[in-house]
Coordinates of N, CA, C and O in Angstrom, one line a residue:
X1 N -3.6 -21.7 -5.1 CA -4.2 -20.6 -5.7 C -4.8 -19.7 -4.6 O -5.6 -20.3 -3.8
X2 N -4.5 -18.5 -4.5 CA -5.1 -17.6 -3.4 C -6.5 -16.8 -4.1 O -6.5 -16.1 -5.1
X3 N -7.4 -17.3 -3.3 CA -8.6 -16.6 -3.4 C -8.8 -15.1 -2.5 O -8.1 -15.0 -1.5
X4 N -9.6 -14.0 -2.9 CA -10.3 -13.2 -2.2 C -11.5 -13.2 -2.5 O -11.8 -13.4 -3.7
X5 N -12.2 -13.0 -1.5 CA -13.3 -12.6 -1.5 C -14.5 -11.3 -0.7 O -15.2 -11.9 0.1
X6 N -14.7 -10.0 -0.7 CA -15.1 -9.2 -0.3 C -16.3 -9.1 -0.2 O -17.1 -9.8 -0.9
X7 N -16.8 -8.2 0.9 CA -18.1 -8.2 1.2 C -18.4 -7.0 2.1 O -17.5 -6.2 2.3
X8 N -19.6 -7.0 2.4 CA -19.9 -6.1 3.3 C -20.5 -4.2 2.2 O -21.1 -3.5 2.9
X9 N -20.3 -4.0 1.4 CA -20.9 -2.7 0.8 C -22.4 -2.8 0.3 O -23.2 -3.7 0.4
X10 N -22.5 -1.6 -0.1 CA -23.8 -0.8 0.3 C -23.9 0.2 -0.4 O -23.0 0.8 -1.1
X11 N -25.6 0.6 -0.2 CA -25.8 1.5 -0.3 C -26.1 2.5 0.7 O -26.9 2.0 1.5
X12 N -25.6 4.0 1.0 CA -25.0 4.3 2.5 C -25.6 5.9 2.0 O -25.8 6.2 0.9
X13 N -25.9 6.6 3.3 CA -25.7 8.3 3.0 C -24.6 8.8 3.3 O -23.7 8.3 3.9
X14 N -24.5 10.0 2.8 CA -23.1 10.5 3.0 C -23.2 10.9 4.8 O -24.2 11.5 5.3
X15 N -22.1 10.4 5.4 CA -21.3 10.8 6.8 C -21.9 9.6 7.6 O -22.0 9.6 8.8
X16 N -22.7 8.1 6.3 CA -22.3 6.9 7.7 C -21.4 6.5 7.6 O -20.6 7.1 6.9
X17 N -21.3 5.3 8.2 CA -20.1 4.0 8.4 C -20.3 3.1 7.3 O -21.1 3.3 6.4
X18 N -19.6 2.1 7.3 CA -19.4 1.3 6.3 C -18.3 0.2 6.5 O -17.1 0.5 6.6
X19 N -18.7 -1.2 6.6 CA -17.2 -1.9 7.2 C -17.4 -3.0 6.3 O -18.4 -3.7 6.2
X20 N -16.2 -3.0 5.8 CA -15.6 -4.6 4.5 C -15.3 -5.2 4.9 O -14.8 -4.9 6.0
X21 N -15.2 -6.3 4.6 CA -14.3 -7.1 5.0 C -14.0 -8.2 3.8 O -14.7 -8.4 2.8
X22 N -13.0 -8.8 4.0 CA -12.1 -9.5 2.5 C -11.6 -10.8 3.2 O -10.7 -10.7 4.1
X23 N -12.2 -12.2 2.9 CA -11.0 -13.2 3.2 C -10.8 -13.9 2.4 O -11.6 -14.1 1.4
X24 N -9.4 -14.3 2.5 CA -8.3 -14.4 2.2 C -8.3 -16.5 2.3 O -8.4 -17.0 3.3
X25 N -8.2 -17.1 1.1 CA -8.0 -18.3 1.3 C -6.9 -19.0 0.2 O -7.0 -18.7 -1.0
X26 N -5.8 -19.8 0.7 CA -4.9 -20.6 0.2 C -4.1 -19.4 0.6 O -4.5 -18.4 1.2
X27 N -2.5 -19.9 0.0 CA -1.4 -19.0 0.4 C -1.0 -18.9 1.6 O -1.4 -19.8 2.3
X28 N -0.4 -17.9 2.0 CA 0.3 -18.0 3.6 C 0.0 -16.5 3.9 O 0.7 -15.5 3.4
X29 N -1.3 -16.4 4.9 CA -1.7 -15.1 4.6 C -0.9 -14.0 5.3 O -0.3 -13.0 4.9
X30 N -1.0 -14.8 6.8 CA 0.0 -13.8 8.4 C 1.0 -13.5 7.2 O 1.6 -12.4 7.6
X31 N 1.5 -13.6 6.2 CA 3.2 -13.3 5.2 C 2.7 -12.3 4.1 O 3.2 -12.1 3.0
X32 N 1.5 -11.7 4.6 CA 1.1 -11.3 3.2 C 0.4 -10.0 3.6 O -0.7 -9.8 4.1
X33 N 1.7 -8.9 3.1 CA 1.1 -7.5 3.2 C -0.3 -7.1 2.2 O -0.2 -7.3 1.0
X34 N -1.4 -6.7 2.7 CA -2.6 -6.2 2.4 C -2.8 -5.4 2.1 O -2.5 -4.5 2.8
X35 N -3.8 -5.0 0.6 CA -4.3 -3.6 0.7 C -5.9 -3.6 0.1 O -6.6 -4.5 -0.3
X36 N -5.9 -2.5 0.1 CA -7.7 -1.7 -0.5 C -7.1 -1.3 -1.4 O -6.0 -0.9 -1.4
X37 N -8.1 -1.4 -2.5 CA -7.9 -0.1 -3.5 C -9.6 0.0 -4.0 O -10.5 -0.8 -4.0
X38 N -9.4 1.3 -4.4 CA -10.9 1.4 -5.0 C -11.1 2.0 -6.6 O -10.7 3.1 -7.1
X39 N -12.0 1.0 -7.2 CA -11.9 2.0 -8.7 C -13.8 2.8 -8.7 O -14.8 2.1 -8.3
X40 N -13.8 4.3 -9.1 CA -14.7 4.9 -9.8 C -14.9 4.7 -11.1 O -14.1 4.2 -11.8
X41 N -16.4 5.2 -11.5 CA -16.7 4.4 -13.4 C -15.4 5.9 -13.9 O -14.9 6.9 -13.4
X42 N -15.3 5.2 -14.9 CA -14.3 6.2 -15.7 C -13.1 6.7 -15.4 O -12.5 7.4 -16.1
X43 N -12.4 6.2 -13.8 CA -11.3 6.4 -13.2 C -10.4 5.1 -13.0 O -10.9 4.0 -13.0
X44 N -9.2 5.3 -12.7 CA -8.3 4.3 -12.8 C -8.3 4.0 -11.2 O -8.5 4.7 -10.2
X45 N -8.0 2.8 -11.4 CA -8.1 1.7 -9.8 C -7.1 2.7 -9.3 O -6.1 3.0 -9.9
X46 N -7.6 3.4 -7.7 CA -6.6 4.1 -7.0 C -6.2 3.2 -5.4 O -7.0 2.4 -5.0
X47 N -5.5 3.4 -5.0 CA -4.8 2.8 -3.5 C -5.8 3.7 -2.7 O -6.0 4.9 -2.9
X48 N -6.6 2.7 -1.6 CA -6.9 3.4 -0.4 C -6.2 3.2 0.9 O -5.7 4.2 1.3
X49 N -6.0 2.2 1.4 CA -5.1 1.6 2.6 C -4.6 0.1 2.3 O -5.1 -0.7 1.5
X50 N -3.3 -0.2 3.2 CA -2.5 -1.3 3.7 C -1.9 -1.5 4.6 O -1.4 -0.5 5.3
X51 N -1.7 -2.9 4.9 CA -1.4 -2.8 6.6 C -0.6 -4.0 6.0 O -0.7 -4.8 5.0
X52 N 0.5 -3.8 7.4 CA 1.6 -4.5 7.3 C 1.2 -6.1 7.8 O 0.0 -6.3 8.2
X53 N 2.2 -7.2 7.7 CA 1.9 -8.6 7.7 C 1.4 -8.5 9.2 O 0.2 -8.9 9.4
X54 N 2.1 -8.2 10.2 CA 1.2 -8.1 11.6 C 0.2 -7.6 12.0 O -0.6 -7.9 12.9
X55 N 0.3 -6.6 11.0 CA -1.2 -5.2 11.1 C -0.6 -4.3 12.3 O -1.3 -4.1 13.3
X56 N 0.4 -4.0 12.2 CA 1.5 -2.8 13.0 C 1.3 -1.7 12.2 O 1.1 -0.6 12.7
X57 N 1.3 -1.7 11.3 CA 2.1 -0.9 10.3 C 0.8 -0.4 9.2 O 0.8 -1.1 8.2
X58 N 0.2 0.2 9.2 CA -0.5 0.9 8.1 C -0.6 2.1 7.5 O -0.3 3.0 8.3
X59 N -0.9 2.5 6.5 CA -0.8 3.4 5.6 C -1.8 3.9 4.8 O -2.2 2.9 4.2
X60 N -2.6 4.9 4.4 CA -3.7 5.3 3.7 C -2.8 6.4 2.5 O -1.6 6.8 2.2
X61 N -4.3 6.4 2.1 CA -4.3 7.5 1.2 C -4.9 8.8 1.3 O -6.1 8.8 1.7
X62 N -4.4 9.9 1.0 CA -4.5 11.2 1.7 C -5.8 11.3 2.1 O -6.2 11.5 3.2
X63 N -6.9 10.9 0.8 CA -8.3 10.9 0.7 C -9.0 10.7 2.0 O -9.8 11.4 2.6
X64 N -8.5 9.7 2.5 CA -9.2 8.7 3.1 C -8.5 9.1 5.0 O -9.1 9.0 6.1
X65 N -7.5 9.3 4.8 CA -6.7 9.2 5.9 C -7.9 10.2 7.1 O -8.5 11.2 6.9
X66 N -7.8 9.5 8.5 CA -8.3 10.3 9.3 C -10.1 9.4 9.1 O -10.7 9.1 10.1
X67 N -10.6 9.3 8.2 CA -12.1 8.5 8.1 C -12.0 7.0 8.1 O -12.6 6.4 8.9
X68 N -11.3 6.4 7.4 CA -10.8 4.8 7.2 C -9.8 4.3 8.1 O -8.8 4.8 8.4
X69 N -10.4 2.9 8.4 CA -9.2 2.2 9.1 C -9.0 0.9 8.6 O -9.9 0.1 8.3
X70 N -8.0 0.7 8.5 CA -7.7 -1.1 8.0 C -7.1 -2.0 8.9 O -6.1 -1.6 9.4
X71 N -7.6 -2.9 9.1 CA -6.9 -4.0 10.0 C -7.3 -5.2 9.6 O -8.2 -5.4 8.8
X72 N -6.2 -6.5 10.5 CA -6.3 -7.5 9.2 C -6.7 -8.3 11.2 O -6.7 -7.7 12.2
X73 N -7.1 -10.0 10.9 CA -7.0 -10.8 11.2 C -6.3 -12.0 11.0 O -6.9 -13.0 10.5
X74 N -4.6 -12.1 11.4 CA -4.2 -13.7 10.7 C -4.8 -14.5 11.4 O -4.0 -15.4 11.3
X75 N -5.7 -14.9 12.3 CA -6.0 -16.1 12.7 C -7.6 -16.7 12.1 O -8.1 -17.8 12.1
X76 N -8.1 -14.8 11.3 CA -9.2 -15.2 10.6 C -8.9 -15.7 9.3 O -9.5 -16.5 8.6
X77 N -7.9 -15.0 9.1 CA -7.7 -14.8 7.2 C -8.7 -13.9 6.7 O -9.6 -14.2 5.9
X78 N -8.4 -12.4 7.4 CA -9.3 -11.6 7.2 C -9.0 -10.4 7.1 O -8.2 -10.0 8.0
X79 N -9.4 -9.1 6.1 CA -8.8 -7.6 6.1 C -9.6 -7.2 6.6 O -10.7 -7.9 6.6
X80 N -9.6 -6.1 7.2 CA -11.3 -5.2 7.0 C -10.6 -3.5 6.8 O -9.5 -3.0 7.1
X81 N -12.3 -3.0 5.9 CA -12.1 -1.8 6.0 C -12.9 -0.7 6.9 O -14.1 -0.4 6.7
X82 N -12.3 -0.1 7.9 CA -14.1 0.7 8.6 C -13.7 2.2 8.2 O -12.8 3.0 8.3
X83 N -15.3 2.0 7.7 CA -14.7 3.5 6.4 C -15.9 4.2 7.4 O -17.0 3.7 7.4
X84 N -15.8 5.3 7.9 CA -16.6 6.4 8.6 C -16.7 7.5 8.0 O -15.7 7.6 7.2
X85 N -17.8 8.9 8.0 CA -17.6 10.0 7.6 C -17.7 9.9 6.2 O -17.0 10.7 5.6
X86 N -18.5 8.7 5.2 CA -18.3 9.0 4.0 C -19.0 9.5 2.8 O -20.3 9.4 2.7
X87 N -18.6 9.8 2.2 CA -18.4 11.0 1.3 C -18.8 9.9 -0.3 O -18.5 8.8 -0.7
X88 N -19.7 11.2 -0.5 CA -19.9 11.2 -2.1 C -19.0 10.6 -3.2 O -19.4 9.8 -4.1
X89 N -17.8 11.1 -3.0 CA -16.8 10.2 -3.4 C -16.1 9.3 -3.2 O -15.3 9.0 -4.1
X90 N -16.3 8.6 -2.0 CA -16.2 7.8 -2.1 C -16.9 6.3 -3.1 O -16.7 5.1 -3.3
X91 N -17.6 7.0 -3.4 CA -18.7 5.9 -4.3 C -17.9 5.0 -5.2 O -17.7 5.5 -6.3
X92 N -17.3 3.6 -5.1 CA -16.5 3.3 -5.9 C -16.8 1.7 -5.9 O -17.8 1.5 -5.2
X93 N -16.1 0.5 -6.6 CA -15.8 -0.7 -6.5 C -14.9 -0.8 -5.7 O -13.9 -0.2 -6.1
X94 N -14.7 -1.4 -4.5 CA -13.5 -1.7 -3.3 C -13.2 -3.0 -3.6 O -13.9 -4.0 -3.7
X95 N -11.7 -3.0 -3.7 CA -10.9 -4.5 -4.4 C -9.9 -4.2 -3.3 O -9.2 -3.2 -3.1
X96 N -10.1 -5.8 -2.4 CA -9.0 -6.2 -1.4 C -8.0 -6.9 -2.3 O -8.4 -7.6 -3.2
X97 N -6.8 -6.8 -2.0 CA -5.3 -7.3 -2.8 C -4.0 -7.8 -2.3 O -3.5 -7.2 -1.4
X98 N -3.5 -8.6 -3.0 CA -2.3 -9.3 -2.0 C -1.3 -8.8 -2.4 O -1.3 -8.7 -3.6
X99 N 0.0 -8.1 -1.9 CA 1.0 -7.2 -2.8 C 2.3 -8.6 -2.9 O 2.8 -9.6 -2.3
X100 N 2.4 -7.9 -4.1 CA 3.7 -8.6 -5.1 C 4.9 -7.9 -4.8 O 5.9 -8.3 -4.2
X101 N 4.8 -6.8 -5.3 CA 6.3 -6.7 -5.0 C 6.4 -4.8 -6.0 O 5.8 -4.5 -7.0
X102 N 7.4 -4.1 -5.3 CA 7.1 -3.0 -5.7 C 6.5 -1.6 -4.8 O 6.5 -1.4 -3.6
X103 N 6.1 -0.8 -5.7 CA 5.4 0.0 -4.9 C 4.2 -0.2 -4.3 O 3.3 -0.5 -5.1
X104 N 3.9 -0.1 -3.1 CA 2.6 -0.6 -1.9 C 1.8 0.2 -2.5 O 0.6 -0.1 -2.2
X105 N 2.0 1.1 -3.2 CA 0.3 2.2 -3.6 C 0.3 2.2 -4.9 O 0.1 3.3 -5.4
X106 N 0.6 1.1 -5.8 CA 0.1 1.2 -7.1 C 0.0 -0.2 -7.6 O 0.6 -1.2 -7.3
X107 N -1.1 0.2 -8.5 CA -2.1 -1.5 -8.3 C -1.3 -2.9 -9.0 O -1.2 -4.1 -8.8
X108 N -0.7 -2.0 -9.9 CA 0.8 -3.2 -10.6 C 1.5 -3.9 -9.6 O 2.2 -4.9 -9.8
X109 N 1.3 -3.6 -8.5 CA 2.3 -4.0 -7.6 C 1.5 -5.5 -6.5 O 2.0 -6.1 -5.5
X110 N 0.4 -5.7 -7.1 CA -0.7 -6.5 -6.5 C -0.7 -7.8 -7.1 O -0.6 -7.7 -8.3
X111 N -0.8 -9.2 -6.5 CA -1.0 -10.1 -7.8 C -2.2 -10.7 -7.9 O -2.7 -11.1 -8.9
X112 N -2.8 -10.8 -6.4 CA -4.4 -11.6 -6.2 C -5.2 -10.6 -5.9 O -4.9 -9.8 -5.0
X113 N -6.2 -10.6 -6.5 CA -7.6 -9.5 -6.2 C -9.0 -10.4 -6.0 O -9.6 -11.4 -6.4
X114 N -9.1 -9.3 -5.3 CA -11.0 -10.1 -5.4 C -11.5 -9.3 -6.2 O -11.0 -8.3 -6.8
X115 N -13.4 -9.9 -6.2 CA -14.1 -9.2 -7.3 C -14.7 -8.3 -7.1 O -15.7 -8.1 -7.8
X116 N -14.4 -7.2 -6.0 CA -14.6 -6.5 -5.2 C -15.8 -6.0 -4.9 O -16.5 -7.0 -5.3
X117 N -16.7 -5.2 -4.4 CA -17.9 -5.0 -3.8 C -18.0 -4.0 -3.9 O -17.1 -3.3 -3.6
X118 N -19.7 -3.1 -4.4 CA -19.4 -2.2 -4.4 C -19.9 -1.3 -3.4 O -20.7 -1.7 -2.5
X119 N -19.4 0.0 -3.4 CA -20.2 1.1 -2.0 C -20.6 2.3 -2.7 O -19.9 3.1 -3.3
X120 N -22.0 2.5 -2.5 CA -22.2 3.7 -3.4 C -23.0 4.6 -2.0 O -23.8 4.5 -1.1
X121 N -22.1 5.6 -2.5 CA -22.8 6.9 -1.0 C -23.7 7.8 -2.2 O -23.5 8.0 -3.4
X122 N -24.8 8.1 -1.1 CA -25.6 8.6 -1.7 C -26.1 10.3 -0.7 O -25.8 10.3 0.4
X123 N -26.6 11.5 -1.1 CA -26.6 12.5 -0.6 C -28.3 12.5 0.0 O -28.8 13.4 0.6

């Protein structure tokens, strides 16, 4: 059974930092492309970032691209997210996820989640 578990949010002003982190236990993690997603109240779970099984390879979402970085640890069994520069909107629940199979930026495509943590930016 693959656990996550997330940590690290807050409550933050708009334009600090902010860094997550998610580990990852049971399964075979180094084999297991990673991602962020984040849900707002009344908004559908959206894709923030994922990084490839080595953490070569990553990808954001327009939102975010240029303020967020994702990188993993396989020797921790660890994601993280370092979210800079953020924004009011950002204010969401942040859920780290193991992808299944499918499209990399939509949340169907995920099968283990944590219970994610939340980050609320404040002005």
């Amino acid at each position: 059974q693959v656990q996550l578990v997330e940590s690290g949010g807050g409550l933050v002003q708009a334009g600090d930092s902010l860094k997550l982190s998610c580990t990852v236990s049971g399964g075979t993690f180094s084999t297991t492309v990673m991602a962020w997603f984040r849900q707002a109240p009344g908004k559908e779970r959206e894709f923030v970032a994922g990084i490839g099984r080595s953490g070569t390879t990553t990808y954001y979402a327009d939102s975010v691209k240029g303020r967020f970085t994702i990188s993993r640890d396989n020797a921790k069994n660890m994601v993280y997210l370092q979210m800079n520069s953020l924004k009011l909107e950002d204010t969401a629940v942040y859920y780290c996820a193991t992808y299944s199979s499918g499209s990399a930026y939509i949340f169907s495509s995920y099968n283990y989640w944590g219970q994610g943590t939340q980050v609320t930016v404040s002005s």
